[in-house]
Short mmCIF file of N, CA, C and O in Angstrom, two decimals:
data_model
loop_
_atom_site.label_atom_id
_atom_site.label_comp_id
_atom_site.label_asym_id
_atom_site.label_seq_id
_atom_site.Cartn_x
_atom_site.Cartn_y
_atom_site.Cartn_z
N UNK A 253 90.31 110.40 83.41
CA UNK A 253 90.19 109.28 82.50
C UNK A 253 91.27 108.25 82.84
O UNK A 253 92.45 108.60 82.86
N UNK A 254 90.88 107.00 83.09
CA UNK A 254 91.90 105.98 83.38
C UNK A 254 92.73 105.66 82.14
O UNK A 254 92.24 105.81 81.00
N UNK A 255 93.96 105.21 82.33
CA UNK A 255 94.78 104.86 81.17
C UNK A 255 94.19 103.63 80.47
O UNK A 255 93.50 102.82 81.09
N UNK A 256 94.45 103.49 79.16
CA UNK A 256 93.93 102.33 78.44
C UNK A 256 94.58 101.04 78.92
O UNK A 256 95.71 101.06 79.43
N UNK A 257 93.89 99.93 78.74
CA UNK A 257 94.48 98.63 79.08
C UNK A 257 95.61 98.30 78.11
O UNK A 257 96.65 97.80 78.52
N UNK A 258 95.41 98.58 76.83
CA UNK A 258 96.43 98.35 75.80
C UNK A 258 96.38 99.50 74.81
O UNK A 258 95.32 99.92 74.37
N UNK A 259 97.57 100.03 74.48
CA UNK A 259 97.67 101.05 73.44
C UNK A 259 98.85 100.69 72.54
O UNK A 259 99.96 100.49 73.03
N UNK A 260 98.60 100.59 71.27
CA UNK A 260 99.63 100.26 70.28
C UNK A 260 99.67 101.39 69.27
O UNK A 260 98.64 101.85 68.80
N UNK A 261 100.90 101.85 68.94
CA UNK A 261 101.05 102.96 67.99
C UNK A 261 102.09 102.59 66.94
O UNK A 261 103.25 102.40 67.27
N UNK A 262 101.66 102.49 65.69
CA UNK A 262 102.55 102.26 64.54
C UNK A 262 103.47 101.06 64.76
O UNK A 262 104.63 101.09 64.42
N UNK A 263 102.93 99.99 65.31
CA UNK A 263 103.71 98.79 65.57
C UNK A 263 103.91 98.02 64.27
O UNK A 263 102.98 97.89 63.47
N UNK A 264 105.12 97.52 64.03
CA UNK A 264 105.42 96.77 62.81
C UNK A 264 106.33 95.60 63.12
O UNK A 264 107.08 95.61 64.09
N UNK A 265 106.27 94.59 62.28
CA UNK A 265 107.17 93.45 62.30
C UNK A 265 107.52 93.17 60.84
O UNK A 265 106.76 93.52 59.94
N UNK A 266 108.65 92.56 60.58
CA UNK A 266 109.07 92.33 59.19
C UNK A 266 108.01 91.64 58.36
O UNK A 266 107.88 91.87 57.18
N UNK A 267 107.26 90.74 58.97
CA UNK A 267 106.24 89.99 58.24
C UNK A 267 104.90 90.12 58.96
O UNK A 267 104.84 90.17 60.17
N UNK A 268 103.81 90.23 58.23
CA UNK A 268 102.47 90.19 58.81
C UNK A 268 101.95 91.48 59.39
O UNK A 268 100.90 91.95 59.00
N UNK A 269 102.67 92.09 60.31
CA UNK A 269 102.18 93.26 61.05
C UNK A 269 102.87 94.50 60.52
O UNK A 269 104.08 94.61 60.61
N UNK A 270 102.09 95.43 59.98
CA UNK A 270 102.68 96.65 59.42
C UNK A 270 101.87 97.87 59.87
O UNK A 270 100.69 97.99 59.55
N UNK A 271 102.51 98.75 60.61
CA UNK A 271 101.95 100.04 61.01
C UNK A 271 100.56 99.89 61.66
O UNK A 271 99.60 100.52 61.26
N UNK A 272 100.48 99.04 62.70
CA UNK A 272 99.22 98.79 63.40
C UNK A 272 99.10 99.76 64.58
O UNK A 272 100.04 99.93 65.35
N UNK A 273 97.94 100.40 64.72
CA UNK A 273 97.67 101.30 65.83
C UNK A 273 96.25 101.05 66.35
O UNK A 273 95.33 100.94 65.55
N UNK A 274 96.11 100.95 67.66
CA UNK A 274 94.78 100.84 68.27
C UNK A 274 94.90 101.07 69.77
O UNK A 274 95.98 101.00 70.35
N UNK A 275 93.77 101.39 70.39
CA UNK A 275 93.68 101.56 71.84
C UNK A 275 92.51 100.72 72.33
O UNK A 275 91.43 100.76 71.74
N UNK A 276 92.73 99.98 73.41
CA UNK A 276 91.67 99.18 74.02
C UNK A 276 91.45 99.71 75.44
O UNK A 276 92.34 99.61 76.28
N UNK A 277 90.29 100.32 75.71
CA UNK A 277 90.02 100.81 77.06
C UNK A 277 89.91 99.67 78.06
O UNK A 277 89.56 98.54 77.71
N UNK A 278 90.21 99.97 79.29
CA UNK A 278 90.09 98.99 80.36
C UNK A 278 88.65 98.49 80.44
O UNK A 278 87.70 99.26 80.36
N UNK A 279 88.46 97.17 80.54
CA UNK A 279 87.14 96.58 80.65
C UNK A 279 86.47 96.23 79.32
O UNK A 279 85.41 95.63 79.30
N UNK A 280 87.09 96.59 78.19
CA UNK A 280 86.52 96.30 76.87
C UNK A 280 86.89 94.89 76.42
O UNK A 280 87.94 94.37 76.78
N UNK A 281 86.04 94.29 75.62
CA UNK A 281 86.32 93.02 74.97
C UNK A 281 86.71 93.34 73.54
O UNK A 281 86.03 94.09 72.85
N UNK A 282 87.82 92.78 73.08
CA UNK A 282 88.39 93.13 71.79
C UNK A 282 88.76 91.86 71.06
O UNK A 282 89.24 90.91 71.66
N UNK A 283 88.55 91.82 69.74
CA UNK A 283 88.92 90.65 68.94
C UNK A 283 89.65 91.07 67.69
O UNK A 283 89.52 92.20 67.23
N UNK A 284 90.45 90.16 67.15
CA UNK A 284 91.16 90.38 65.90
C UNK A 284 90.50 89.56 64.80
O UNK A 284 90.33 88.36 64.94
N UNK A 285 90.15 90.21 63.71
CA UNK A 285 89.59 89.53 62.55
C UNK A 285 90.48 89.81 61.35
O UNK A 285 90.98 90.92 61.19
N UNK A 286 90.67 88.81 60.51
CA UNK A 286 91.45 89.01 59.30
C UNK A 286 91.74 87.69 58.63
O UNK A 286 91.58 86.62 59.23
N UNK A 287 92.18 87.74 57.38
CA UNK A 287 92.47 86.52 56.64
C UNK A 287 93.74 85.84 57.15
O UNK A 287 94.51 86.43 57.92
N UNK A 288 93.94 84.59 56.71
CA UNK A 288 95.17 83.87 57.05
C UNK A 288 96.38 84.68 56.60
O UNK A 288 96.37 85.27 55.52
N UNK A 289 97.39 84.74 57.45
CA UNK A 289 98.61 85.46 57.11
C UNK A 289 98.55 86.95 57.35
O UNK A 289 99.49 87.67 57.01
N UNK A 290 97.49 87.45 57.96
CA UNK A 290 97.35 88.89 58.19
C UNK A 290 98.18 89.38 59.36
O UNK A 290 98.39 90.58 59.50
N UNK A 291 98.63 88.48 60.24
CA UNK A 291 99.47 88.89 61.38
C UNK A 291 98.75 88.89 62.71
O UNK A 291 99.26 89.43 63.69
N UNK A 292 97.58 88.28 62.80
CA UNK A 292 96.82 88.26 64.06
C UNK A 292 97.60 87.55 65.17
O UNK A 292 97.78 88.10 66.25
N UNK A 293 98.07 86.35 64.91
CA UNK A 293 98.83 85.59 65.92
C UNK A 293 100.15 86.27 66.24
O UNK A 293 100.59 86.30 67.39
N UNK A 294 100.79 86.84 65.23
CA UNK A 294 102.05 87.56 65.45
C UNK A 294 101.82 88.74 66.39
O UNK A 294 102.61 88.97 67.31
N UNK A 295 100.75 89.49 66.19
CA UNK A 295 100.45 90.63 67.05
C UNK A 295 100.22 90.19 68.49
O UNK A 295 100.73 90.81 69.43
N UNK A 296 99.48 89.11 68.69
CA UNK A 296 99.26 88.59 70.04
C UNK A 296 100.59 88.17 70.66
O UNK A 296 100.86 88.47 71.83
N UNK A 297 101.45 87.51 69.90
CA UNK A 297 102.76 87.09 70.43
C UNK A 297 103.62 88.30 70.81
O UNK A 297 104.35 88.26 71.79
N UNK A 298 103.54 89.37 70.03
CA UNK A 298 104.27 90.60 70.37
C UNK A 298 103.74 91.17 71.68
O UNK A 298 104.51 91.51 72.58
N UNK A 299 102.41 91.27 71.80
CA UNK A 299 101.82 91.86 73.01
C UNK A 299 102.11 91.00 74.25
O UNK A 299 102.20 91.53 75.36
N UNK A 300 102.28 89.69 74.07
CA UNK A 300 102.60 88.80 75.19
C UNK A 300 104.09 88.83 75.54
O UNK A 300 104.50 88.27 76.54
N UNK A 301 104.89 89.46 74.68
CA UNK A 301 106.32 89.55 74.94
C UNK A 301 107.13 88.40 74.38
O UNK A 301 108.32 88.27 74.67
N UNK A 302 106.52 87.53 73.57
CA UNK A 302 107.22 86.40 72.99
C UNK A 302 108.05 86.77 71.77
O UNK A 302 108.98 86.07 71.42
N UNK A 303 107.70 87.86 71.11
CA UNK A 303 108.42 88.35 69.93
C UNK A 303 108.80 89.80 70.14
O UNK A 303 108.08 90.55 70.81
N UNK A 304 109.91 90.23 69.54
CA UNK A 304 110.29 91.63 69.58
C UNK A 304 109.38 92.45 68.68
O UNK A 304 108.62 91.91 67.87
N UNK A 305 109.42 93.77 68.82
CA UNK A 305 108.56 94.63 68.02
C UNK A 305 109.31 95.86 67.56
O UNK A 305 110.39 96.15 68.03
N UNK A 306 108.73 96.53 66.61
CA UNK A 306 109.25 97.79 66.10
C UNK A 306 108.15 98.82 66.24
O UNK A 306 107.20 98.83 65.47
N UNK A 307 108.22 99.65 67.24
CA UNK A 307 107.20 100.64 67.53
C UNK A 307 106.77 100.52 68.98
O UNK A 307 106.95 99.49 69.60
N UNK A 308 106.21 101.57 69.55
CA UNK A 308 105.84 101.55 70.96
C UNK A 308 104.53 100.81 71.22
O UNK A 308 103.63 100.82 70.39
N UNK A 309 104.45 100.18 72.36
CA UNK A 309 103.21 99.54 72.83
C UNK A 309 103.12 99.74 74.33
O UNK A 309 104.12 99.60 75.03
N UNK A 310 101.97 100.09 74.82
CA UNK A 310 101.74 100.23 76.26
C UNK A 310 100.72 99.15 76.63
O UNK A 310 99.65 99.09 76.06
N UNK A 311 101.10 98.31 77.57
CA UNK A 311 100.23 97.23 78.00
C UNK A 311 99.98 97.41 79.48
O UNK A 311 100.88 97.22 80.29
N UNK A 312 98.76 97.80 79.84
CA UNK A 312 98.44 98.06 81.24
C UNK A 312 99.35 99.13 81.80
O UNK A 312 99.56 100.17 81.19
N UNK A 313 99.92 98.86 82.95
CA UNK A 313 100.82 99.83 83.59
C UNK A 313 102.28 99.46 83.38
O UNK A 313 103.15 99.94 84.08
N UNK A 314 102.57 98.59 82.42
CA UNK A 314 103.94 98.14 82.19
C UNK A 314 104.80 99.20 81.52
O UNK A 314 106.01 99.11 81.53
N UNK A 315 104.20 100.17 80.87
CA UNK A 315 104.96 101.22 80.21
C UNK A 315 105.27 100.86 78.77
O UNK A 315 104.79 99.88 78.23
N UNK A 316 106.12 101.65 78.15
CA UNK A 316 106.45 101.47 76.75
C UNK A 316 107.42 100.32 76.58
O UNK A 316 108.34 100.14 77.36
N UNK A 317 107.21 99.57 75.52
CA UNK A 317 108.13 98.52 75.10
C UNK A 317 108.50 98.83 73.66
O UNK A 317 107.62 99.04 72.85
N UNK A 318 109.77 98.88 73.37
CA UNK A 318 110.18 99.18 71.99
C UNK A 318 111.50 98.51 71.71
O UNK A 318 112.38 98.49 72.54
N UNK A 319 111.66 97.97 70.51
CA UNK A 319 112.90 97.37 70.06
C UNK A 319 113.35 98.09 68.82
O UNK A 319 112.57 98.39 67.97
#
């Protein structure tokens, strides 16, 4: 089984993102749905490396990132 493209486990940020976990298999199309202020943009900024995070995230073959 190939490793997932993105795996997030119990990721949190002080505002918006609380205890988020999901896995996106390689080749899948994935979208975020939610009301204003739910943390969708914050989560994308964390995954892009623009914001720090609290909890492990694996993005492709980059390995774990944790603050």
